[in-house]
CSV table of C-alpha atoms and ligand atoms in Angstrom, one decimal:
chain,number,residue,atom,x,y,z
A,1,MET,CA,-2.5,-10.1,13.0
A,2,MET,CA,-5.5,-12.4,12.9
A,3,SER,CA,-8.7,-11.3,14.7
A,4,GLU,CA,-11.3,-13.5,16.2
A,5,GLN,CA,-13.5,-12.8,13.2
A,6,LYS,CA,-14.1,-15.6,10.7
A,7,PRO,CA,-12.1,-15.3,7.5
A,8,VAL,CA,-14.0,-13.1,5.1
A,9,ARG,CA,-14.2,-13.3,1.3
A,10,VAL,CA,-14.5,-9.8,-0.1
A,11,ARG,CA,-14.4,-8.5,-3.6
A,12,PHE,CA,-13.6,-5.2,-5.3
A,13,ALA,CA,-15.7,-5.2,-8.4
A,14,PRO,CA,-15.0,-2.2,-10.6
A,15,SER,CA,-16.4,-1.6,-14.0
A,16,PRO,CA,-13.6,-0.9,-16.5
A,17,THR,CA,-15.2,2.3,-17.6
A,18,GLY,CA,-12.6,4.9,-16.6
A,19,HIS,CA,-9.8,5.6,-14.2
A,20,LEU,CA,-9.4,4.0,-10.8
A,21,HIS,CA,-10.3,6.9,-8.4
A,22,LEU,CA,-10.1,7.6,-4.7
A,23,GLY,CA,-13.5,6.1,-4.0
A,24,GLY,CA,-12.7,2.8,-5.7
A,25,ALA,CA,-9.3,2.7,-4.0
A,26,ARG,CA,-10.9,3.2,-0.6
A,27,THR,CA,-13.3,0.3,-1.2
A,28,ALA,CA,-10.4,-1.9,-2.3
A,29,LEU,CA,-8.4,-0.8,0.8
A,30,TYR,CA,-11.2,-1.8,3.2
A,31,ASP,CA,-11.6,-5.1,1.4
A,32,PHE,CA,-7.9,-5.8,1.6
A,33,LEU,CA,-7.7,-4.8,5.3
A,34,LEU,CA,-10.5,-7.0,6.3
A,35,ALA,CA,-9.2,-10.0,4.3
A,36,ARG,CA,-5.7,-9.7,5.7
A,37,GLN,CA,-7.0,-9.1,9.2
A,38,THR,CA,-9.2,-12.2,9.2
A,39,GLY,CA,-7.0,-14.4,7.1
A,40,GLY,CA,-9.6,-14.4,4.3
A,41,GLN,CA,-9.4,-13.5,0.6
A,42,PHE,CA,-9.5,-10.3,-1.3
A,43,ILE,CA,-10.8,-10.8,-4.8
A,44,LEU,CA,-10.7,-8.5,-7.8
A,45,ARG,CA,-13.6,-9.0,-10.2
A,46,ILE,CA,-13.9,-7.0,-13.3
A,47,GLU,CA,-17.6,-6.1,-14.1
A,48,ASP,CA,-17.4,-5.5,-17.8
A,49,THR,CA,-20.8,-6.8,-19.0
A,50,ASP,CA,-21.8,-3.3,-20.2
A,51,ARG,CA,-20.0,-3.5,-23.4
A,52,LYS,CA,-21.0,0.0,-24.5
A,53,ARG,CA,-19.2,1.6,-21.6
A,54,TYR,CA,-16.1,-0.6,-21.8
A,55,VAL,CA,-12.8,1.4,-22.0
A,56,ALA,CA,-9.8,-0.3,-23.3
A,57,GLY,CA,-6.9,-0.2,-20.9
A,58,ALA,CA,-9.0,0.5,-17.9
A,59,GLU,CA,-8.6,-3.0,-16.4
A,60,GLU,CA,-4.9,-2.8,-16.7
A,61,GLU,CA,-5.0,0.6,-15.0
A,62,ILE,CA,-7.1,-0.8,-12.1
A,63,CYS,CA,-4.6,-3.7,-11.6
A,64,ALA,CA,-1.6,-1.4,-11.7
A,65,GLY,CA,-3.3,1.1,-9.3
A,66,LEU,CA,-4.0,-1.6,-6.8
A,67,ARG,CA,-0.5,-2.9,-7.0
A,68,TRP,CA,1.0,0.5,-6.6
A,69,LEU,CA,-1.1,0.9,-3.4
A,70,GLY,CA,0.1,-2.4,-2.2
A,71,LEU,CA,-3.4,-4.0,-2.3
A,72,GLU,CA,-2.4,-7.3,-3.6
A,73,TYR,CA,-5.5,-9.4,-4.4
A,74,ASP,CA,-5.6,-13.2,-3.8
A,75,GLU,CA,-7.9,-13.9,-6.8
A,76,GLY,CA,-8.4,-12.0,-9.9
A,77,PRO,CA,-8.4,-12.0,-13.7
A,78,ASP,CA,-4.6,-11.9,-14.0
A,79,VAL,CA,-3.8,-14.1,-11.0
A,80,GLY,CA,-6.5,-16.7,-11.3
A,81,GLY,CA,-8.2,-18.5,-8.4
A,82,PRO,CA,-10.7,-21.2,-7.6
A,83,CYS,CA,-13.8,-19.2,-8.6
A,84,GLY,CA,-12.8,-17.9,-12.0
A,85,PRO,CA,-13.1,-16.5,-14.5
A,86,TYR,CA,-12.9,-13.2,-12.7
A,87,ARG,CA,-13.9,-11.1,-15.7
A,88,GLN,CA,-17.7,-11.0,-16.0
A,89,SER,CA,-17.8,-10.9,-19.8
A,90,GLU,CA,-16.3,-14.4,-19.6
A,91,ARG,CA,-19.1,-15.5,-17.4
A,92,LYS,CA,-21.8,-14.8,-19.8
A,93,GLU,CA,-23.1,-18.4,-20.1
A,94,ILE,CA,-23.0,-18.8,-16.3
A,95,HIS,CA,-25.2,-15.7,-15.9
A,96,GLN,CA,-27.6,-16.9,-18.6
A,97,GLU,CA,-27.9,-20.2,-16.9
A,98,TYR,CA,-28.9,-18.5,-13.7
A,99,ALA,CA,-31.3,-16.2,-15.6
A,100,GLN,CA,-33.0,-19.3,-17.1
A,101,ARG,CA,-33.4,-20.8,-13.6
A,102,LEU,CA,-35.2,-17.6,-12.5
A,103,VAL,CA,-37.4,-17.8,-15.5
A,104,LYS,CA,-38.2,-21.4,-14.9
A,105,GLU,CA,-39.1,-20.8,-11.3
A,106,GLY,CA,-41.3,-17.9,-12.2
A,107,HIS,CA,-39.0,-15.1,-10.7
A,108,ALA,CA,-38.2,-13.7,-14.1
A,109,TYR,CA,-39.7,-13.6,-17.6
A,110,TYR,CA,-38.8,-13.0,-21.2
A,111,CYS,CA,-39.6,-9.5,-22.5
A,112,PHE,CA,-40.0,-8.8,-26.2
A,113,CYS,CA,-40.7,-5.1,-26.1
A,114,SER,CA,-38.7,-3.2,-28.6
A,115,PRO,CA,-36.6,-0.2,-27.5
A,116,GLU,CA,-38.9,2.0,-29.5
A,117,ARG,CA,-42.0,0.8,-27.7
A,118,LEU,CA,-40.3,1.2,-24.4
A,119,SER,CA,-39.2,4.8,-25.0
A,120,LYS,CA,-42.8,5.6,-26.1
A,121,VAL,CA,-44.1,4.2,-22.8
A,122,ARG,CA,-41.5,6.2,-20.9
A,123,GLU,CA,-42.4,9.5,-22.7
A,124,GLU,CA,-46.0,8.9,-22.0
A,125,GLN,CA,-45.3,8.3,-18.3
A,126,GLN,CA,-43.1,11.4,-18.1
A,127,ARG,CA,-45.9,13.4,-19.7
A,128,GLN,CA,-48.2,12.2,-17.0
A,129,LYS,CA,-45.6,12.9,-14.4
A,130,LEU,CA,-45.4,9.3,-13.4
A,131,ASN,CA,-42.2,7.5,-12.4
A,132,PRO,CA,-40.9,5.8,-15.5
A,133,ARG,CA,-41.1,2.1,-15.3
A,134,TYR,CA,-41.8,-1.0,-17.3
A,135,ASP,CA,-45.6,-1.3,-18.0
A,136,GLY,CA,-45.7,-5.0,-17.6
A,137,THR,CA,-46.8,-6.0,-21.1
A,138,CYS,CA,-44.7,-9.2,-21.2
A,139,ARG,CA,-45.0,-10.0,-17.5
A,140,ASN,CA,-48.1,-12.1,-18.0
A,141,LEU,CA,-47.3,-13.8,-21.3
A,142,ALA,CA,-48.0,-17.6,-21.1
A,143,PRO,CA,-44.6,-19.3,-20.5
A,144,SER,CA,-45.2,-21.6,-23.5
A,145,GLU,CA,-45.9,-18.6,-25.8
A,146,ALA,CA,-42.8,-16.8,-24.5
A,147,LEU,CA,-40.6,-19.8,-25.1
A,148,ARG,CA,-42.0,-20.2,-28.6
A,149,ARG,CA,-41.0,-16.6,-29.5
A,150,VAL,CA,-37.6,-17.1,-28.0
A,151,ASN,CA,-37.1,-20.3,-30.1
A,152,GLU,CA,-38.3,-18.5,-33.2
A,153,GLY,CA,-35.4,-16.1,-32.7
A,154,GLU,CA,-37.3,-13.0,-31.6
A,155,PRO,CA,-35.0,-10.6,-29.7
A,156,TYR,CA,-35.7,-10.6,-26.0
A,157,THR,CA,-34.5,-9.4,-22.7
A,158,VAL,CA,-35.0,-11.2,-19.3
A,159,ARG,CA,-36.8,-9.1,-16.7
A,160,PHE,CA,-37.1,-9.7,-12.9
A,161,ARG,CA,-40.6,-10.4,-11.7
A,162,THR,CA,-40.5,-8.0,-8.8
A,163,PRO,CA,-43.2,-8.6,-6.3
A,164,LYS,CA,-46.0,-6.1,-6.6
A,165,ASP,CA,-47.1,-5.9,-3.0
A,166,GLY,CA,-45.5,-6.0,0.4
A,167,VAL,CA,-42.3,-4.5,1.7
A,168,THR,CA,-38.7,-5.6,1.1
A,169,ARG,CA,-36.5,-5.3,4.1
A,170,THR,CA,-32.8,-5.7,4.3
A,171,THR,CA,-29.9,-4.4,6.4
A,172,ASP,CA,-27.0,-2.2,5.6
A,173,LEU,CA,-24.3,-2.5,8.2
A,174,LEU,CA,-23.8,1.2,8.6
A,175,ARG,CA,-27.4,2.3,8.3
A,176,GLY,CA,-29.5,-0.5,9.8
A,177,GLU,CA,-32.7,-1.6,8.2
A,178,ILE,CA,-33.5,-0.5,4.7
A,179,ALA,CA,-37.1,-1.0,3.8
A,180,VAL,CA,-38.9,-0.3,0.5
A,181,ASP,CA,-42.4,-0.7,-0.7
A,182,ASN,CA,-42.3,-3.3,-3.5
A,183,SER,CA,-44.9,-1.2,-5.4
A,184,SER,CA,-42.1,1.4,-6.0
A,185,LEU,CA,-39.8,-1.1,-7.6
A,186,ASP,CA,-39.5,-1.7,-11.3
A,187,ASP,CA,-39.2,-5.1,-13.2
A,188,ILE,CA,-35.6,-4.5,-14.0
A,189,ILE,CA,-33.8,-6.1,-16.9
A,190,LEU,CA,-31.5,-8.9,-15.8
A,191,VAL,CA,-30.2,-10.0,-19.2
A,192,LYS,CA,-30.0,-7.5,-22.2
A,193,SER,CA,-30.8,-8.4,-25.8
A,194,ASP,CA,-27.1,-8.8,-26.5
A,195,GLY,CA,-27.1,-11.8,-24.1
A,196,TYR,CA,-25.0,-10.1,-21.3
A,197,ALA,CA,-26.3,-10.0,-17.8
A,198,VAL,CA,-26.7,-6.5,-16.3
A,199,TYR,CA,-24.8,-5.6,-13.3
A,200,HIS,CA,-27.6,-6.5,-10.8
A,201,LEU,CA,-27.8,-10.1,-11.9
A,202,ALA,CA,-24.1,-10.6,-12.7
A,203,ALA,CA,-23.0,-9.2,-9.3
A,204,THR,CA,-25.6,-11.2,-7.4
A,205,VAL,CA,-24.8,-14.5,-9.1
A,206,ASP,CA,-21.1,-14.0,-8.9
A,207,ASP,CA,-21.2,-12.8,-5.2
A,208,HIS,CA,-22.9,-16.1,-4.5
A,209,LEU,CA,-20.7,-18.3,-6.6
A,210,MET,CA,-17.5,-16.6,-5.3
A,211,GLN,CA,-18.8,-17.1,-1.7
A,212,ILE,CA,-18.6,-13.4,-0.9
A,213,THR,CA,-19.3,-12.8,2.8
A,214,HIS,CA,-19.3,-9.0,2.8
A,215,VAL,CA,-20.2,-6.7,-0.1
A,216,ILE,CA,-18.4,-3.4,0.5
A,217,ARG,CA,-19.2,-0.7,-2.1
A,218,GLY,CA,-20.2,2.9,-2.7
A,219,SER,CA,-23.4,4.2,-1.4
A,220,GLU,CA,-24.6,4.9,-5.0
A,221,TRP,CA,-25.7,1.3,-4.9
A,222,LEU,CA,-27.9,1.7,-1.8
A,223,SER,CA,-31.0,2.4,-3.9
A,224,THR,CA,-30.8,-0.9,-5.7
A,225,LEU,CA,-29.9,-2.9,-2.6
A,226,PRO,CA,-33.6,-4.1,-2.1
A,227,VAL,CA,-33.5,-5.5,-5.7
A,228,HIS,CA,-30.3,-7.3,-5.0
A,229,ALA,CA,-31.7,-8.7,-1.8
A,230,LEU,CA,-34.8,-9.9,-3.7
A,231,ILE,CA,-32.6,-11.6,-6.4
A,232,HIS,CA,-30.7,-13.4,-3.7
A,233,ARG,CA,-33.9,-14.5,-2.1
A,234,ALA,CA,-35.4,-15.6,-5.4
A,235,PHE,CA,-32.5,-18.0,-5.8
A,236,GLY,CA,-32.9,-19.1,-2.2
A,237,TRP,CA,-29.5,-17.8,-1.2
A,238,ASP,CA,-28.4,-16.1,2.0
A,239,GLU,CA,-27.5,-12.4,1.5
A,240,PRO,CA,-24.0,-11.3,2.2
A,241,VAL,CA,-23.4,-8.5,4.8
A,242,TRP,CA,-24.1,-5.3,3.0
A,243,VAL,CA,-21.7,-2.4,3.6
A,244,HIS,CA,-22.4,0.8,1.7
A,245,LEU,CA,-19.6,3.4,2.3
A,246,SER,CA,-20.0,7.1,2.6
A,247,VAL,CA,-19.7,9.4,-0.4
A,248,PHE,CA,-16.7,11.6,-1.2
A,249,LEU,CA,-17.5,15.3,-1.6
A,250,LYS,CA,-15.4,17.9,-3.3
A,251,PRO,CA,-12.9,19.8,-1.0
A,252,SER,CA,-15.5,22.6,-0.4
A,253,GLY,CA,-17.8,19.9,1.0
A,254,LYS,CA,-20.5,21.0,-1.4
A,255,GLY,CA,-21.5,18.2,-3.7
A,256,LYS,CA,-19.7,15.5,-5.6
A,257,MET,CA,-16.7,16.3,-7.8
A,258,SER,CA,-17.6,16.7,-11.5
A,259,LYS,CA,-15.4,15.3,-14.2
A,260,ARG,CA,-14.3,18.8,-15.1
A,261,GLU,CA,-13.3,19.7,-11.6
A,262,ALA,CA,-11.4,16.4,-11.3
A,263,ALA,CA,-9.4,17.3,-14.4
A,264,ASP,CA,-8.8,20.9,-13.1
A,265,LEU,CA,-7.1,19.6,-10.0
A,266,ALA,CA,-4.0,18.7,-12.0
A,267,LYS,CA,-3.1,22.4,-12.2
A,268,ASP,CA,-2.7,22.5,-8.4
A,269,GLY,CA,-0.7,19.3,-8.3
A,270,TYR,CA,-3.5,17.1,-7.1
A,271,SER,CA,-5.7,14.4,-8.6
A,272,ILE,CA,-8.4,12.0,-7.6
A,273,PHE,CA,-7.1,9.3,-10.0
A,274,ILE,CA,-4.7,6.8,-8.5
A,275,LYS,CA,-2.6,6.6,-11.7
A,276,ASP,CA,-1.5,10.3,-11.1
A,277,PHE,CA,-0.4,10.0,-7.4
A,278,GLU,CA,3.0,8.5,-8.0
A,279,ALA,CA,4.0,11.2,-10.6
A,280,LEU,CA,2.8,13.9,-8.2
A,281,GLY,CA,5.2,12.6,-5.6
A,282,TYR,CA,2.9,10.8,-3.1
A,283,LEU,CA,3.7,7.7,-1.3
A,284,PRO,CA,1.2,4.8,-1.5
A,285,GLU,CA,1.5,4.6,2.3
A,286,ALA,CA,0.2,8.2,2.6
A,287,VAL,CA,-2.6,7.7,0.2
A,288,ASN,CA,-3.8,4.6,2.0
A,289,ASN,CA,-3.5,6.4,5.4
A,290,TRP,CA,-5.5,9.3,4.0
A,291,ILE,CA,-8.3,7.4,2.3
A,292,ALA,CA,-8.6,4.9,5.2
A,293,LEU,CA,-9.7,7.8,7.4
A,294,MET,CA,-12.2,9.1,4.9
A,295,GLY,CA,-15.1,7.1,6.2
A,296,TRP,CA,-13.4,5.3,9.1
A,297,SER,CA,-11.7,6.3,12.4
A,298,TYR,CA,-9.9,4.4,15.0
A,299,ASP,CA,-10.2,6.5,18.1
A,300,ASP,CA,-10.8,10.0,16.6
A,301,ARG,CA,-7.3,10.9,17.6
A,302,THR,CA,-4.7,8.6,16.0
A,303,GLU,CA,-3.9,9.8,12.5
A,304,PHE,CA,-0.7,8.0,11.5
A,305,PHE,CA,-1.3,4.5,10.3
A,306,SER,CA,1.1,2.2,8.6
A,307,MET,CA,-0.4,-0.6,6.5
A,308,TYR,CA,0.5,-2.9,9.4
A,309,ASP,CA,-1.4,-0.7,11.8
A,310,LEU,CA,-4.4,-0.5,9.5
A,311,ILE,CA,-4.5,-4.3,9.1
A,312,GLU,CA,-4.4,-4.6,12.9
A,313,LYS,CA,-6.9,-1.8,13.8
A,314,PHE,CA,-9.4,-1.6,11.0
A,315,ASN,CA,-12.9,-2.5,12.0
A,316,LEU,CA,-16.3,-2.3,10.3
A,317,GLU,CA,-17.9,-1.0,13.5
A,318,LYS,CA,-16.2,2.4,13.2
A,319,LEU,CA,-17.2,3.0,9.6
A,320,THR,CA,-19.4,6.1,9.2
A,321,PRO,CA,-22.1,6.8,6.7
A,322,SER,CA,-21.5,10.5,6.8
A,323,PRO,CA,-20.0,12.0,3.6
A,324,ALA,CA,-16.3,12.9,3.7
A,325,ALA,CA,-14.9,16.0,1.9
A,326,ILE,CA,-11.7,15.3,0.0
A,327,ASN,CA,-9.0,17.3,1.8
A,328,PHE,CA,-5.8,17.5,-0.1
A,329,THR,CA,-4.1,19.5,2.7
A,330,LYS,CA,-4.5,16.4,4.8
A,331,LEU,CA,-3.0,14.3,2.1
A,332,ASP,CA,0.1,16.6,2.0
A,333,HIS,CA,0.3,16.3,5.8
A,334,PHE,CA,0.2,12.5,5.7
A,335,ASN,CA,2.7,12.4,2.9
A,336,GLY,CA,5.2,14.4,5.0
A,337,LEU,CA,4.6,12.1,8.0
A,338,HIS,CA,5.2,9.0,5.9
A,339,ILE,CA,8.3,10.5,4.2
A,340,ARG,CA,9.8,11.1,7.6
A,341,ALA,CA,8.9,7.6,8.7
A,342,LEU,CA,11.0,6.0,5.9
A,343,GLN,CA,14.4,4.6,6.4
A,344,PRO,CA,16.8,6.9,4.6
A,345,GLY,CA,17.9,4.1,2.3
A,346,ASP,CA,14.3,3.6,1.4
A,347,LEU,CA,13.8,7.3,0.8
A,348,ALA,CA,16.9,7.4,-1.4
A,349,ARG,CA,15.5,4.6,-3.6
A,350,ARG,CA,12.2,6.4,-3.8
A,351,ILE,CA,13.5,9.9,-4.8
A,352,LYS,CA,15.7,8.5,-7.6
A,353,PRO,CA,13.0,8.3,-10.3
A,354,TYR,CA,12.1,11.9,-9.8
A,355,TYR,CA,15.6,13.0,-10.6
A,356,GLN,CA,15.8,10.6,-13.5
A,357,ARG,CA,12.6,11.8,-15.1
A,358,GLU,CA,14.1,15.3,-15.2
A,359,GLY,CA,17.2,14.0,-16.9
A,360,TYR,CA,19.6,14.1,-13.9
A,361,VAL,CA,22.3,11.5,-13.7
A,362,THR,CA,22.3,10.2,-10.2
A,363,ASP,CA,24.5,7.9,-8.2
A,364,ASP,CA,23.3,5.8,-5.3
A,365,ASP,CA,25.9,6.9,-2.8
A,366,THR,CA,25.0,10.5,-3.2
A,367,LEU,CA,21.3,9.7,-3.0
A,368,LEU,CA,21.9,7.9,0.2
A,369,LYS,CA,23.6,11.0,1.6
A,370,ILE,CA,20.9,13.4,0.3
A,371,ALA,CA,18.0,11.4,1.7
A,372,PRO,CA,18.4,12.2,5.4
A,373,ILE,CA,19.0,15.9,4.9
A,374,VAL,CA,15.9,16.4,2.7
A,375,GLN,CA,13.7,14.1,4.7
A,376,GLU,CA,12.5,16.8,7.0
A,377,HIS,CA,12.0,19.3,4.2
A,378,ILE,CA,9.9,17.8,1.5
A,379,VAL,CA,6.2,17.2,1.4
A,380,THR,CA,6.1,15.4,-2.0
A,381,LEU,CA,8.9,13.3,-3.4
A,382,ASP,CA,9.1,15.3,-6.7
A,383,GLU,CA,10.2,18.3,-4.6
A,384,VAL,CA,13.8,16.9,-4.4
A,385,VAL,CA,14.5,18.1,-7.9
A,386,GLU,CA,13.7,21.7,-7.1
A,387,LYS,CA,15.1,21.7,-3.6
A,388,ALA,CA,18.1,19.4,-4.1
A,389,GLY,CA,18.8,19.3,-7.8
A,390,PHE,CA,22.1,21.2,-7.3
A,391,PHE,CA,23.8,18.1,-5.9
A,392,PHE,CA,23.8,16.5,-9.3
A,393,LYS,CA,24.7,19.6,-11.3
A,394,ASP,CA,28.2,20.4,-12.5
A,395,SER,CA,27.7,24.0,-11.8
A,396,VAL,CA,24.9,26.3,-10.6
A,397,VAL,CA,24.0,29.7,-11.9
A,398,PRO,CA,22.9,31.9,-9.0
A,399,VAL,CA,21.0,35.2,-9.6
A,400,ALA,CA,23.8,37.8,-8.9
A,401,GLU,CA,21.5,40.0,-6.7
A,402,ASP,CA,20.7,37.0,-4.5
A,403,LEU,CA,24.4,36.8,-3.6
A,404,VAL,CA,24.4,40.2,-2.0
A,405,ALA,CA,24.0,39.8,1.8
A,406,LYS,CA,21.3,41.7,3.6
A,407,GLY,CA,22.6,45.1,4.7
A,408,LEU,CA,25.8,44.8,2.7
A,409,THR,CA,27.0,45.9,-0.7
A,410,ALA,CA,28.0,43.6,-3.6
A,411,ARG,CA,31.6,44.6,-3.0
A,412,GLN,CA,31.4,43.7,0.7
A,413,SER,CA,29.7,40.5,-0.1
A,414,ALA,CA,32.5,39.6,-2.6
A,415,GLU,CA,35.1,40.3,0.1
A,416,ILE,CA,33.3,37.9,2.5
A,417,ALA,CA,33.1,35.2,-0.2
A,418,ARG,CA,36.8,35.6,-0.8
A,419,LYS,CA,37.5,35.1,2.9
A,420,ALA,CA,35.3,32.0,3.0
A,421,TYR,CA,37.0,30.7,-0.1
A,422,HIS,CA,40.4,31.2,1.5
A,423,LEU,CA,39.4,29.4,4.7
A,424,LEU,CA,37.7,26.5,3.0
A,425,SER,CA,40.4,25.9,0.5
A,426,GLN,CA,42.7,25.0,3.4
A,427,PHE,CA,40.8,21.9,4.0
A,428,SER,CA,41.5,18.8,1.9
A,429,GLU,CA,37.9,17.6,2.4
A,430,MET,CA,34.6,19.3,3.1
A,431,LYS,CA,33.5,17.5,6.2
A,432,ALA,CA,30.5,19.3,7.7
A,433,ASP,CA,31.5,18.9,11.3
A,434,VAL,CA,35.1,20.0,10.5
A,435,ILE,CA,34.3,23.1,8.5
A,436,GLU,CA,31.4,24.4,10.5
A,437,PRO,CA,33.3,25.6,13.6
A,438,PRO,CA,35.9,27.7,11.8
A,439,MET,CA,33.2,29.1,9.5
A,440,ARG,CA,31.3,30.2,12.6
A,441,LYS,CA,34.4,31.7,14.0
A,442,LEU,CA,34.8,33.7,10.7
A,443,VAL,CA,31.3,35.1,11.2
A,444,GLU,CA,32.3,36.3,14.6
A,445,GLU,CA,35.6,37.8,13.5
A,446,LEU,CA,33.8,39.7,10.7
A,447,GLY,CA,31.2,41.0,13.2
A,448,LEU,CA,28.4,39.8,11.0
A,449,THR,CA,25.5,37.5,11.4
A,450,ALA,CA,25.5,33.8,10.4
A,451,GLY,CA,22.6,34.7,8.1
A,452,GLN,CA,24.6,37.2,6.2
A,453,VAL,CA,27.7,35.1,5.7
A,454,PHE,CA,26.1,31.7,5.2
A,455,GLY,CA,23.4,33.3,3.0
A,456,ILE,CA,26.1,34.3,0.5
A,457,LEU,CA,27.6,30.8,0.6
A,458,ARG,CA,24.2,29.1,0.3
A,459,VAL,CA,23.3,31.0,-2.8
A,460,ALA,CA,26.8,30.4,-4.2
A,461,VAL,CA,26.9,26.6,-3.6
A,462,THR,CA,23.2,25.7,-4.1
A,463,GLY,CA,22.0,28.4,-6.5
A,464,GLN,CA,19.1,28.8,-4.1
A,465,LYS,CA,18.0,31.1,-1.3
A,466,VAL,CA,16.5,28.2,0.6
A,467,SER,CA,18.3,24.8,0.7
A,468,PRO,CA,18.9,21.8,2.9
A,469,PRO,CA,21.4,22.4,5.8
A,470,LEU,CA,24.4,24.3,4.3
A,471,PHE,CA,27.4,22.4,5.7
A,472,GLU,CA,25.9,18.9,5.0
A,473,SER,CA,25.1,20.1,1.5
A,474,MET,CA,28.7,21.3,1.0
A,475,GLU,CA,30.0,18.0,2.1
A,476,ILE,CA,27.9,16.2,-0.5
A,477,VAL,CA,28.7,18.7,-3.2
A,478,GLY,CA,32.4,18.1,-2.5
A,479,ARG,CA,35.5,20.4,-2.2
A,480,GLU,CA,36.2,21.0,-5.9
A,481,ARG,CA,32.7,21.9,-6.9
A,482,VAL,CA,32.2,24.0,-3.7
A,483,LEU,CA,35.3,26.1,-4.4
A,484,ALA,CA,34.5,26.5,-8.0
A,485,ARG,CA,30.9,27.7,-7.2
A,486,ILE,CA,32.2,30.2,-4.6
A,487,GLN,CA,34.7,31.5,-7.1
A,488,ARG,CA,32.0,32.0,-9.7
A,489,ALA,CA,29.9,33.8,-7.0
A,490,ILE,CA,33.0,36.1,-6.3
A,491,ASN,CA,33.2,36.9,-10.0
A,492,LEU,CA,29.5,37.7,-10.3
A,493,LEU,CA,29.7,40.0,-7.2
A,494,GLU,CA,32.8,41.7,-8.5
A,495,ALA,CA,31.1,42.3,-11.9
A,496,MET,CA,28.2,44.0,-10.0
A,497,GLY,CA,30.7,46.6,-8.8
B,1,LIG,N1,-19.4,-2.6,-10.9
B,1,LIG,C1,-19.9,-1.8,-9.8
B,1,LIG,C2,-19.2,-0.5,-9.8
B,1,LIG,O1,-18.2,-0.3,-10.5
B,1,LIG,C3,-19.6,-2.5,-8.5
B,1,LIG,C4,-20.6,-2.3,-7.4
B,1,LIG,C5,-20.5,-3.4,-6.4
B,1,LIG,O2,-19.4,-3.5,-5.8
B,1,LIG,O3,-21.4,-4.2,-6.3
B,1,LIG,O4,-19.5,0.4,-9.1
């Protein structure tokens, strides 16, 4: 659905320094929604100019994570596009060219201070309880002198000539005007001595060259927003719309999640890393629905959103800057909702890998029959193995004590099982709607409760005290295996005395 809004160009610009996490995924989701809604483009740009923090494989994980979530990007390192390359390390010369332009126009300068000197300056400032910042030694070098030293091969960085006086004002869509005294800003490095641009320059230049209309990112970048605005202005470029999203807090709502806490989540079957969600049994639809509402709401009431709904309803106006606590109970809730919203055939296809990874040999017909009867009962897809693994087993091994019905002895329970066996064996097929009425009649004749009689059969046939609906389950397990399993239960009960 196309809105009235002009087509946007938005980018998700992760650094390949670790796993794609919920915060990044939410940014990418909002980018994607806005692009689809307005008929614009969603771009993936890999910000890998910090070569020391580069993690091999991280880029692939980001791409795979976005695809799993269904956030297909229109331009990116592995799909190309008109504004490439989309990996910043491959744009080194472009960034240098723009840095030269700033130097030429007096907005930046070469700095020859050694790291040793800089750290001495910093220590001294710390000793004096001053904010650490560059002391300006090279700021006023004559341009000809600086150029001579560059040409002689002296190592250098390029620094931004931040205005010393006045106030820089810019606007964040969620927070309104952001103003900062220029005197509090540092002459940040734009190009490092290894020739790579730092994030601030690379992102600004690339946002301009890629014609980005809205910069959506985490609020950790709010503090450097004035510097980004100044760099845009130094080039004479218009700024994009700035959107800094709310932060995610740990489930307790107290503070951000530490690396250790994030790793500990696995013990409870949770994670903040997108790569883990599939194995944990979550649907991408549910994850998208969940993170969409961590920082945005539609009408404070509606909670179920398909991707289609999100594309239609998402709007920047309803974003909130308030922090959101990561609530995994909510994720489970959404996962259940989205599982129930699937077509059974779709659910059958999605549960298959969970059986297979546990070594079960499945067949598609059976999966199709299982899907509708587990649909109401699972919260995560992996639960099918525990709750409905018995369908694919040759035999089950119940705990003998579990076969004894409430209020009855083992001997009495065996007698009931024998009667049920006798009744069921008269049918050539185990059709749920055919066998259920006579089985209920048997319960009545025995003067017992359905819970007592069917409880024995449930444990016998499924090996579990809790299972999907009994008669539907028996139909899927099939006559031969049902009878064999009840026979085994009779034997176990008889052996108990
Ligand atoms: N590379 C930055 C990050 O990973 C991107 C910030 C931005 O979107 O400008 O956080």
